[in-house]
Tab-separated table of C-alpha atoms and ligand atoms in Angstrom:
chain	number	residue	atom	x	y	z
A	1	MET	CA	383.407	107.588	197.773
A	2	ARG	CA	380.457	106.113	195.857
A	3	GLU	CA	381.224	102.686	197.234
A	4	GLY	CA	381.265	104.066	200.767
A	5	ARG	CA	377.821	105.526	200.300
A	6	ALA	CA	376.419	102.274	198.949
A	7	HIS	CA	377.460	100.530	202.145
A	8	SER	CA	376.546	103.368	204.457
A	9	TRP	CA	374.567	102.691	207.608
A	10	LEU	CA	371.423	104.250	206.186
A	11	GLY	CA	371.809	102.631	202.808
A	12	ASP	CA	371.808	99.030	203.948
A	13	PRO	CA	368.425	97.823	205.269
A	14	GLN	CA	369.954	94.779	206.935
A	15	GLN	CA	372.487	96.838	208.830
A	16	ARG	CA	369.802	99.321	209.704
A	17	SER	CA	367.593	96.731	211.386
A	18	ALA	CA	370.627	95.205	213.094
A	19	SER	CA	371.368	98.589	214.553
A	20	VAL	CA	367.811	98.935	215.873
A	21	GLU	CA	368.131	95.504	217.508
A	22	ASN	CA	371.453	96.610	218.928
A	23	LEU	CA	369.963	99.661	220.575
A	24	GLN	CA	367.422	97.566	222.482
A	25	GLN	CA	370.156	95.114	223.384
A	26	ARG	CA	372.559	97.846	224.475
A	27	ILE	CA	369.858	99.400	226.660
A	28	GLU	CA	369.183	96.030	228.305
A	29	GLU	CA	372.885	95.389	228.939
A	30	ALA	CA	373.412	98.812	230.498
A	31	CYS	CA	370.240	98.423	232.541
A	32	ARG	CA	371.356	95.017	233.831
A	33	ALA	CA	374.746	96.417	234.878
A	34	VAL	CA	373.058	99.176	236.907
A	35	ARG	CA	370.531	96.772	238.445
A	36	THR	CA	373.221	94.438	239.747
A	37	ARG	CA	374.502	97.323	241.886
A	38	PHE	CA	371.298	99.261	242.593
A	39	HIS	CA	368.335	97.034	243.278
A	40	ALA	CA	365.535	99.594	243.710
A	41	VAL	CA	363.325	100.838	240.880
A	42	PRO	CA	364.042	104.549	240.418
A	43	LYS	CA	361.018	106.780	239.874
A	44	ILE	CA	363.048	109.853	239.006
A	45	GLY	CA	365.956	110.362	236.654
A	46	ILE	CA	368.087	113.473	237.045
A	47	ILE	CA	370.610	114.912	234.573
A	48	LEU	CA	372.857	117.528	236.134
A	49	GLY	CA	374.375	120.194	233.923
A	50	THR	CA	377.665	122.075	233.815
A	51	GLY	CA	378.758	123.093	237.311
A	52	LEU	CA	375.435	121.933	238.724
A	53	GLY	CA	376.510	118.638	240.271
A	54	GLY	CA	375.980	119.783	243.889
A	55	LEU	CA	372.631	118.075	244.191
A	56	ALA	CA	374.206	114.637	243.861
A	57	SER	CA	375.766	114.934	247.334
A	58	GLN	CA	372.263	115.045	248.848
A	59	ILE	CA	371.412	111.589	247.561
A	60	ASP	CA	371.258	109.154	250.499
A	61	GLN	CA	372.469	105.564	250.555
A	62	ALA	CA	374.218	106.352	247.306
A	63	THR	CA	375.584	103.750	244.954
A	64	VAL	CA	378.010	105.545	242.653
A	65	ILE	CA	378.686	103.928	239.296
A	66	PRO	CA	381.344	105.523	237.050
A	67	TYR	CA	380.132	105.714	233.445
A	68	GLY	CA	383.086	103.584	232.407
A	69	GLU	CA	381.560	100.674	234.344
A	70	ILE	CA	378.215	100.814	232.512
A	71	PRO	CA	378.301	98.998	229.171
A	72	HIS	CA	377.736	101.254	226.132
A	73	PHE	CA	377.823	104.502	228.143
A	74	PRO	CA	380.172	106.949	226.437
A	75	GLU	CA	382.753	108.555	228.722
A	76	SER	CA	382.435	112.227	229.599
A	77	THR	CA	385.220	114.366	228.143
A	78	VAL	CA	384.426	117.695	229.820
A	79	GLU	CA	386.586	118.535	232.829
A	80	SER	CA	383.755	120.182	234.760
A	81	HIS	CA	381.698	116.987	234.515
A	82	THR	CA	382.372	114.111	236.838
A	83	GLY	CA	380.941	111.271	234.778
A	84	GLN	CA	379.119	108.988	237.166
A	85	LEU	CA	375.659	107.678	237.860
A	86	VAL	CA	374.575	108.328	241.441
A	87	CYS	CA	371.756	105.996	242.486
A	88	GLY	CA	369.986	106.266	245.827
A	89	ARG	CA	367.241	108.074	247.680
A	90	LEU	CA	366.282	111.740	247.643
A	91	LYS	CA	363.443	112.874	249.916
A	92	GLY	CA	362.348	109.274	250.281
A	93	LEU	CA	362.130	108.496	246.563
A	94	ASN	CA	364.453	106.307	244.534
A	95	VAL	CA	366.454	108.323	242.017
A	96	VAL	CA	369.251	107.894	239.511
A	97	ALA	CA	371.265	111.020	238.812
A	98	MET	CA	373.779	111.625	236.054
A	99	GLU	CA	376.591	113.708	237.428
A	100	GLY	CA	377.859	114.912	234.087
A	101	ARG	CA	376.097	114.539	230.758
A	102	PHE	CA	377.241	113.896	227.214
A	103	HIS	CA	377.219	116.813	224.810
A	104	PHE	CA	376.824	116.830	221.060
A	105	TYR	CA	379.773	119.258	220.832
A	106	GLU	CA	382.057	116.653	222.359
A	107	GLY	CA	381.642	114.686	219.156
A	108	TYR	CA	379.139	112.110	220.363
A	109	SER	CA	376.245	111.234	218.113
A	110	MET	CA	372.755	112.278	219.176
A	111	GLN	CA	372.036	108.591	219.887
A	112	GLU	CA	375.034	108.444	222.233
A	113	VAL	CA	374.072	111.697	223.945
A	114	THR	CA	370.599	110.335	224.690
A	115	PHE	CA	371.457	106.711	225.466
A	116	PRO	CA	371.318	107.275	229.263
A	117	VAL	CA	367.734	108.550	228.963
A	118	ARG	CA	366.781	105.262	227.310
A	119	VAL	CA	368.513	103.364	230.121
A	120	MET	CA	366.711	105.413	232.775
A	121	LYS	CA	363.376	104.592	231.154
A	122	ALA	CA	364.274	100.897	231.082
A	123	LEU	CA	365.193	101.073	234.782
A	124	GLY	CA	361.650	102.270	235.538
A	125	VAL	CA	362.052	106.062	235.620
A	126	GLU	CA	358.808	108.008	235.088
A	127	ILE	CA	359.944	111.595	235.573
A	128	LEU	CA	363.089	113.171	234.107
A	129	LEU	CA	364.549	116.294	235.734
A	130	LEU	CA	367.254	118.123	233.798
A	131	THR	CA	369.427	121.092	234.638
A	132	ASN	CA	371.717	123.130	232.441
A	133	ALA	CA	373.695	126.328	232.145
A	134	ALA	CA	372.277	128.730	229.574
A	135	GLY	CA	372.820	132.169	228.109
A	136	GLY	CA	370.070	134.680	228.900
A	137	MET	CA	368.767	136.622	225.885
A	138	ASN	CA	365.570	138.015	227.376
A	139	HIS	CA	366.509	141.380	228.869
A	140	GLN	CA	364.480	140.603	232.000
A	141	LEU	CA	366.892	137.849	232.938
A	142	GLN	CA	369.794	138.362	235.307
A	143	LEU	CA	372.914	136.371	236.053
A	144	ALA	CA	372.277	133.204	238.114
A	145	ASP	CA	368.486	133.387	237.586
A	146	ILE	CA	366.589	130.119	237.413
A	147	VAL	CA	364.499	129.589	234.277
A	148	ILE	CA	361.873	126.845	234.100
A	149	ILE	CA	361.889	125.674	230.486
A	150	GLU	CA	358.383	125.682	229.043
A	151	ASP	CA	359.253	124.862	225.442
A	152	HIS	CA	362.237	124.535	223.141
A	153	ILE	CA	363.536	125.146	219.647
A	154	ASN	CA	365.861	122.510	218.215
A	155	LEU	CA	368.574	124.333	216.310
A	156	MET	CA	371.241	121.693	216.838
A	157	GLY	CA	371.138	120.516	213.252
A	158	ASP	CA	370.443	116.887	214.129
A	159	ASN	CA	367.867	114.731	215.865
A	160	PRO	CA	368.359	111.667	218.089
A	161	LEU	CA	365.347	109.957	216.481
A	162	ARG	CA	366.797	110.142	212.981
A	163	GLY	CA	367.104	106.720	211.367
A	164	ARG	CA	364.980	103.640	211.670
A	165	ASN	CA	362.477	103.733	214.523
A	166	ASP	CA	362.102	100.925	217.042
A	167	ASP	CA	358.363	100.926	217.770
A	168	ARG	CA	359.008	99.190	221.111
A	169	LEU	CA	360.813	102.328	222.295
A	170	GLY	CA	358.371	104.947	220.996
A	171	PRO	CA	356.426	106.172	217.955
A	172	ARG	CA	357.950	107.119	214.612
A	173	PHE	CA	356.494	110.640	214.785
A	174	PRO	CA	356.316	111.611	218.449
A	175	ASP	CA	354.078	114.487	219.382
A	176	MET	CA	355.893	117.570	220.686
A	177	ALA	CA	352.907	119.714	221.621
A	178	GLU	CA	353.965	119.618	225.265
A	179	PRO	CA	357.299	117.924	225.936
A	180	TYR	CA	357.687	119.899	229.177
A	181	ASP	CA	355.029	118.685	231.600
A	182	ARG	CA	352.620	121.473	232.506
A	183	GLN	CA	351.874	120.024	235.953
A	184	LEU	CA	355.580	119.776	236.766
A	185	ILE	CA	356.114	123.374	235.634
A	186	SER	CA	353.325	124.536	237.979
A	187	LEU	CA	354.771	122.466	240.819
A	188	ALA	CA	358.238	123.956	240.233
A	189	GLN	CA	356.792	127.480	240.223
A	190	ARG	CA	354.935	126.814	243.470
A	191	CYS	CA	358.016	125.344	245.155
A	192	ALA	CA	360.169	128.286	244.034
A	193	LEU	CA	357.629	130.689	245.486
A	194	GLU	CA	357.559	128.813	248.795
A	195	LEU	CA	361.353	128.945	248.988
A	196	GLY	CA	361.454	132.624	248.017
A	197	VAL	CA	363.572	131.778	244.984
A	198	SER	CA	362.855	133.618	241.748
A	199	ALA	CA	362.110	131.370	238.773
A	200	GLN	CA	360.644	132.528	235.475
A	201	LYS	CA	359.374	130.430	232.607
A	202	GLY	CA	361.133	130.616	229.269
A	203	VAL	CA	361.760	129.112	225.853
A	204	PHE	CA	365.129	127.372	225.405
A	205	VAL	CA	366.918	127.133	222.084
A	206	GLY	CA	369.415	124.310	221.713
A	207	VAL	CA	372.502	124.960	219.579
A	208	ALA	CA	375.337	122.606	218.683
A	209	GLY	CA	378.201	124.693	220.099
A	210	PRO	CA	380.938	124.552	221.207
A	211	ASN	CA	381.506	128.221	220.430
A	212	LEU	CA	379.256	130.779	222.030
A	213	GLU	CA	377.119	132.814	219.658
A	214	THR	CA	377.937	135.914	217.657
A	215	ARG	CA	375.925	139.073	218.249
A	216	ALA	CA	374.022	138.455	215.035
A	217	GLU	CA	373.215	134.935	216.147
A	218	TYR	CA	371.917	136.067	219.563
A	219	ARG	CA	369.770	138.652	217.749
A	220	MET	CA	368.380	135.941	215.484
A	221	LEU	CA	367.728	133.471	218.332
A	222	ARG	CA	365.933	136.113	220.351
A	223	ALA	CA	363.850	137.145	217.322
A	224	MET	CA	362.885	133.488	216.879
A	225	GLY	CA	361.218	133.535	220.254
A	226	ALA	CA	363.862	132.046	222.548
A	227	ASP	CA	364.628	133.450	226.003
A	228	ILE	CA	367.690	131.330	226.752
A	229	VAL	CA	370.259	129.393	224.747
A	230	GLY	CA	372.357	126.344	225.557
A	231	MET	CA	374.199	123.373	224.088
A	232	SER	CA	372.348	120.503	225.758
A	233	THR	CA	368.946	119.291	226.975
A	234	VAL	CA	367.081	119.352	223.636
A	235	PRO	CA	368.271	115.872	222.528
A	236	GLU	CA	367.478	114.326	225.915
A	237	VAL	CA	364.024	115.923	225.978
A	238	ILE	CA	363.239	114.698	222.454
A	239	VAL	CA	364.085	111.144	223.517
A	240	ALA	CA	362.154	111.580	226.778
A	241	ALA	CA	359.113	112.617	224.715
A	242	HIS	CA	359.651	109.647	222.397
A	243	THR	CA	359.796	107.221	225.290
A	244	GLY	CA	356.958	108.792	227.288
A	245	LEU	CA	358.711	110.396	230.276
A	246	ARG	CA	357.339	113.417	232.105
A	247	VAL	CA	359.965	116.165	231.890
A	248	LEU	CA	360.982	119.152	233.991
A	249	ALA	CA	364.018	121.175	232.876
A	250	LEU	CA	365.608	124.019	234.818
A	251	SER	CA	368.286	126.385	233.548
A	252	ILE	CA	370.669	128.692	235.330
A	253	VAL	CA	371.463	131.866	233.417
A	254	THR	CA	375.255	131.878	233.384
A	255	ASP	CA	375.874	134.739	230.951
A	256	ILE	CA	373.879	137.666	229.657
A	257	CYS	CA	373.551	137.658	225.884
A	258	LEU	CA	372.251	141.057	224.875
A	259	PRO	CA	373.684	141.637	221.383
A	260	ASP	CA	374.211	145.373	221.854
A	261	ALA	CA	375.949	145.026	225.203
A	262	LEU	CA	377.775	141.751	224.756
A	263	GLU	CA	380.806	141.104	226.900
A	264	PRO	CA	383.279	138.330	226.230
A	265	VAL	CA	382.593	135.382	228.523
A	266	GLU	CA	385.053	133.043	230.107
A	267	ILE	CA	384.154	129.483	230.892
A	268	LYS	CA	385.526	130.064	234.423
A	269	LYS	CA	382.973	132.830	234.987
A	270	ILE	CA	380.171	130.647	233.609
A	271	LEU	CA	381.129	127.923	236.088
A	272	ALA	CA	381.236	130.379	238.991
A	273	VAL	CA	377.746	131.656	238.182
A	274	ALA	CA	376.508	128.078	237.689
A	275	ALA	CA	377.778	127.250	241.169
A	276	GLU	CA	375.862	130.195	242.629
A	277	GLY	CA	372.627	129.270	240.847
A	278	GLY	CA	373.281	125.595	241.461
A	279	GLU	CA	373.091	126.156	245.187
A	280	ARG	CA	369.488	127.402	244.746
A	281	LEU	CA	368.669	124.514	242.410
A	282	ALA	CA	370.002	122.121	245.039
A	283	ARG	CA	367.324	123.511	247.382
A	284	LEU	CA	364.548	123.727	244.797
A	285	ILE	CA	364.830	120.245	243.297
A	286	PRO	CA	364.515	118.299	246.596
A	287	ARG	CA	361.510	120.458	247.450
A	288	ILE	CA	359.900	119.534	244.125
A	289	ILE	CA	360.652	115.842	244.680
A	290	GLU	CA	359.182	116.045	248.167
A	291	GLN	CA	355.883	117.197	246.701
A	292	LEU	CA	355.678	114.825	243.747
A	293	ASP	CA	353.085	112.702	245.517
A	294	ARG	CA	350.735	115.658	245.019
A	295	LEU	CA	351.455	115.873	241.290
A	296	PRO	CA	348.228	115.605	239.296
A	297	PRO	CA	348.185	113.065	236.492
A	298	ARG	CA	349.458	114.159	233.137
A	299	GLN	CA	347.046	116.362	231.211
A	300	HIS	CA	348.563	115.967	227.804
A	301	ALA	CA	348.974	112.359	226.713
B	401	LIG	N1	375.305	130.115	224.416
B	401	LIG	C1	375.237	128.796	224.271
B	401	LIG	N2	375.347	127.968	225.283
B	401	LIG	C2	375.529	128.470	226.506
B	401	LIG	C3	375.611	129.834	226.713
B	401	LIG	C4	375.491	130.708	225.611
B	401	LIG	O1	375.559	131.944	225.715
B	401	LIG	N3	375.803	130.022	228.038
B	401	LIG	C5	375.834	128.800	228.613
B	401	LIG	N4	375.657	127.859	227.683
């Protein structure tokens, strides 16, 4: 046991710096593999959440790359996730979309979960759009509502930036005053209004999962200031902030989590509600992309 610790990844400075070098190298190798099949520089990266893959079918001139064909990409283990990178054009802009993401609860490390975000940045992505399925704890939320995430609480018990920092990828202590871009939030609100789709802003709390929460836990999360809860997004957004991407994240409320009126949820029901909300997201997101040329520059550096 003691010997194991002495040779642990964190304990050995040489191994630690090798691992930092490896990350940069792994990013470059993955990036090269994508570039050989998709030659354009994508401006937008999209990560599609549970049951929310519908948008991918709107991508024109699509080059579809299964994750298994991208070096160092972990393979998705969740049945409801397809596990492929869809590269092409959406509303005239070059995009790369992850149809299926990696979750911490699947057993991947935080670094594995967020590796695709690093690759997107290396490909040239400037704006990251994420979707997810979330539990609604604010009593004003209804099933299948869209929530525009305005801030988050990391309660996942880990952090993708833990360990030695590679200064080429981002700062040691990244600022988190505004990881969700204010201008993108306003644009999303405006687009939702134009489409007649309801979308409220809310605070997302990320938990490790895979179990849903107990009543006491929902009570605690709500008291902490969160409106919605989910098992993804937070790691990707932390890495996006580290690497300097503008972020917009949209949730679909797939279950209502009021502690005093809690009903057991089934994953099948969550997926059905995600599909319903996903249809609205598949209208909202292209509308947002269409109007990105009118996006004011970032206010918060
Ligand atoms: N809790 C955590 N994650 C979730 C939930 C929930 O209630 N619903 C969808 N993802």
